[in-house]
Amino acid sequence: MSVSARKIVFAAVTAAAYAALTMLPPFSLISYGAVQFRVSEALCVLPFFIPCSAWGLFIGCATANLISAAGPADIVFGSAATLAASLCAAGVGKRANAAEAEGKPKGRMRYRVAVCTLPVVFNGPVIGAVLAYTSSSPGAFLPSFALFGAQVALGEAGVMFALGLPLIRLLPKIGAFSAAAEKFR
């Protein structure tokens, strides 16, 4: 992937949007902790269409995690989980585009569900481990990890399927977005 000014700007705008949707009230009240509903995570569908947005999501997540009670572990590992999910979403998007180019548009919903599942799969265990490490007493890591991981995964699934799935279906219907996405392919 070649780096262009257009890609850097789009990644920067994505980072700003993610950070704002996480850190600003009223969203900040539900974006941190074991039970979190980060509205900004719905943006994790963007790499499906525009792969360079994965890096913007990473930077936006790292920025938002600067005020997390979990501290440096959340900045490093939470942001890495978002990056991993986003890069995988970009890969799913590439595969979906290849299938459509071959005249196999069937399975479109399968790709969309996969993209929405990726943040759940990555963030549940990673953020669960971060929260268990930073907030549980010695000897209580495993039970805390299981509880926190399940809570984070449940919140993530709520965001991705209540907000992300409709977003991934709506974005291609917006002419300006579709035209912009074409320029990034």
mmCIF file of C-alpha atoms in Angstrom, residues 32-143:
data_model
loop_
_atom_site.group_PDB
_atom_site.id
_atom_site.type_symbol
_atom_site.label_atom_id
_atom_site.label_comp_id
_atom_site.label_asym_id
_atom_site.label_seq_id
_atom_site.Cartn_x
_atom_site.Cartn_y
_atom_site.Cartn_z
ATOM 1 C CA TYR A 32 -14.252 2.977 29.648
ATOM 2 C CA GLY A 33 -14.273 0.204 32.221
ATOM 3 C CA ALA A 34 -15.289 -3.435 32.284
ATOM 4 C CA VAL A 35 -18.731 -2.728 30.909
ATOM 5 C CA GLN A 36 -18.136 -0.462 27.956
ATOM 6 C CA PHE A 37 -20.151 0.522 24.946
ATOM 7 C CA ARG A 38 -17.673 2.457 22.792
ATOM 8 C CA VAL A 39 -19.752 4.030 20.070
ATOM 9 C CA SER A 40 -16.478 4.817 18.289
ATOM 10 C CA GLU A 41 -15.869 1.102 17.729
ATOM 11 C CA ALA A 42 -18.562 1.159 15.036
ATOM 12 C CA LEU A 43 -15.932 2.946 12.924
ATOM 13 C CA CYS A 44 -14.023 -0.361 12.824
ATOM 14 C CA VAL A 45 -16.049 -1.168 9.708
ATOM 15 C CA LEU A 46 -14.228 1.558 7.746
ATOM 16 C CA PRO A 47 -11.159 -0.568 6.845
ATOM 17 C CA PHE A 48 -13.502 -2.931 4.986
ATOM 18 C CA PHE A 49 -13.908 -0.111 2.459
ATOM 19 C CA ILE A 50 -10.801 2.035 3.018
ATOM 20 C CA PRO A 51 -7.833 0.027 4.367
ATOM 21 C CA CYS A 52 -5.738 3.040 5.428
ATOM 22 C CA SER A 53 -8.386 3.888 8.026
ATOM 23 C CA ALA A 54 -7.025 0.990 10.128
ATOM 24 C CA TRP A 55 -4.067 3.168 11.098
ATOM 25 C CA GLY A 56 -6.370 6.042 11.969
ATOM 26 C CA LEU A 57 -8.397 3.752 14.225
ATOM 27 C CA PHE A 58 -5.174 2.652 15.924
ATOM 28 C CA ILE A 59 -4.063 6.242 16.566
ATOM 29 C CA GLY A 60 -7.553 7.303 17.641
ATOM 30 C CA CYS A 61 -7.773 4.376 20.057
ATOM 31 C CA ALA A 62 -4.323 5.122 21.496
ATOM 32 C CA THR A 63 -5.332 8.752 21.952
ATOM 33 C CA ALA A 64 -8.619 7.829 23.623
ATOM 34 C CA ASN A 65 -6.852 5.349 25.895
ATOM 35 C CA LEU A 66 -4.605 8.104 27.264
ATOM 36 C CA ILE A 67 -7.365 8.853 29.783
ATOM 37 C CA SER A 68 -8.187 5.216 30.506
ATOM 38 C CA ALA A 69 -7.932 4.089 34.123
ATOM 39 C CA ALA A 70 -6.099 0.975 32.874
ATOM 40 C CA GLY A 71 -3.142 3.188 31.963
ATOM 41 C CA PRO A 72 -0.245 2.305 29.678
ATOM 42 C CA ALA A 73 -1.344 -1.320 29.271
ATOM 43 C CA ASP A 74 -4.594 -0.147 27.675
ATOM 44 C CA ILE A 75 -2.785 2.351 25.471
ATOM 45 C CA VAL A 76 -0.458 -0.347 24.124
ATOM 46 C CA PHE A 77 -2.551 -3.511 24.092
ATOM 47 C CA GLY A 78 -6.009 -2.012 23.602
ATOM 48 C CA SER A 79 -4.789 -0.019 20.623
ATOM 49 C CA ALA A 80 -2.977 -3.068 19.243
ATOM 50 C CA ALA A 81 -6.201 -5.102 19.475
ATOM 51 C CA THR A 82 -8.068 -2.426 17.530
ATOM 52 C CA LEU A 83 -5.294 -2.331 14.930
ATOM 53 C CA ALA A 84 -5.320 -6.126 14.549
ATOM 54 C CA ALA A 85 -9.110 -6.210 14.122
ATOM 55 C CA SER A 86 -8.951 -3.311 11.654
ATOM 56 C CA LEU A 87 -6.201 -4.835 9.538
ATOM 57 C CA CYS A 88 -8.157 -8.089 9.408
ATOM 58 C CA ALA A 89 -11.263 -6.113 8.369
ATOM 59 C CA ALA A 90 -9.227 -4.576 5.551
ATOM 60 C CA GLY A 91 -8.252 -8.103 4.487
ATOM 61 C CA VAL A 92 -11.887 -9.200 4.513
ATOM 62 C CA GLY A 93 -12.739 -6.161 2.395
ATOM 63 C CA LYS A 94 -10.026 -7.060 -0.104
ATOM 64 C CA ARG A 95 -11.380 -10.589 -0.317
ATOM 65 C CA ALA A 96 -14.955 -9.329 -0.744
ATOM 66 C CA ASN A 97 -13.864 -6.982 -3.536
ATOM 67 C CA ALA A 98 -12.025 -9.811 -5.282
ATOM 68 C CA ALA A 99 -15.101 -12.060 -5.045
ATOM 69 C CA GLU A 100 -17.312 -9.314 -6.429
ATOM 70 C CA ALA A 101 -14.856 -8.653 -9.286
ATOM 71 C CA GLU A 102 -15.081 -12.349 -10.178
ATOM 72 C CA GLY A 103 -18.859 -12.011 -10.348
ATOM 73 C CA LYS A 104 -19.531 -13.756 -7.026
ATOM 74 C CA PRO A 105 -21.487 -11.149 -5.058
ATOM 75 C CA LYS A 106 -23.168 -13.847 -2.959
ATOM 76 C CA GLY A 107 -21.999 -13.968 0.615
ATOM 77 C CA ARG A 108 -21.963 -10.192 1.034
ATOM 78 C CA MET A 109 -23.694 -10.534 4.417
ATOM 79 C CA ARG A 110 -21.129 -13.122 5.488
ATOM 80 C CA TYR A 111 -18.339 -10.586 4.912
ATOM 81 C CA ARG A 112 -20.224 -7.894 6.807
ATOM 82 C CA VAL A 113 -20.832 -10.158 9.797
ATOM 83 C CA ALA A 114 -17.167 -11.224 9.766
ATOM 84 C CA VAL A 115 -16.048 -7.585 9.866
ATOM 85 C CA CYS A 116 -18.380 -6.887 12.790
ATOM 86 C CA THR A 117 -17.179 -9.982 14.636
ATOM 87 C CA LEU A 118 -13.453 -9.162 14.404
ATOM 88 C CA PRO A 119 -13.404 -6.390 17.057
ATOM 89 C CA VAL A 120 -15.332 -8.667 19.419
ATOM 90 C CA VAL A 121 -12.833 -11.495 18.927
ATOM 91 C CA PHE A 122 -9.783 -9.278 19.419
ATOM 92 C CA ASN A 123 -10.961 -6.800 22.061
ATOM 93 C CA GLY A 124 -12.791 -9.215 24.371
ATOM 94 C CA PRO A 125 -9.765 -11.246 25.419
ATOM 95 C CA VAL A 126 -7.161 -8.486 25.073
ATOM 96 C CA ILE A 127 -9.037 -5.798 27.007
ATOM 97 C CA GLY A 128 -10.277 -8.468 29.421
ATOM 98 C CA ALA A 129 -6.661 -9.365 30.159
ATOM 99 C CA VAL A 130 -5.647 -5.709 30.505
ATOM 100 C CA LEU A 131 -8.468 -4.998 32.943
ATOM 101 C CA ALA A 132 -7.784 -8.172 34.931
ATOM 102 C CA TYR A 133 -4.065 -7.359 35.094
ATOM 103 C CA THR A 134 -4.560 -3.753 36.149
ATOM 104 C CA SER A 135 -7.434 -4.174 38.590
ATOM 105 C CA SER A 136 -7.492 -7.657 40.110
ATOM 106 C CA SER A 137 -5.710 -8.859 43.200
ATOM 107 C CA PRO A 138 -2.942 -11.460 42.951
ATOM 108 C CA GLY A 139 -4.373 -14.915 42.422
ATOM 109 C CA ALA A 140 -7.619 -13.548 40.998
ATOM 110 C CA PHE A 141 -6.383 -12.932 37.456
ATOM 111 C CA LEU A 142 -8.103 -15.888 35.753
ATOM 112 C CA PRO A 143 -11.590 -15.334 37.186
#
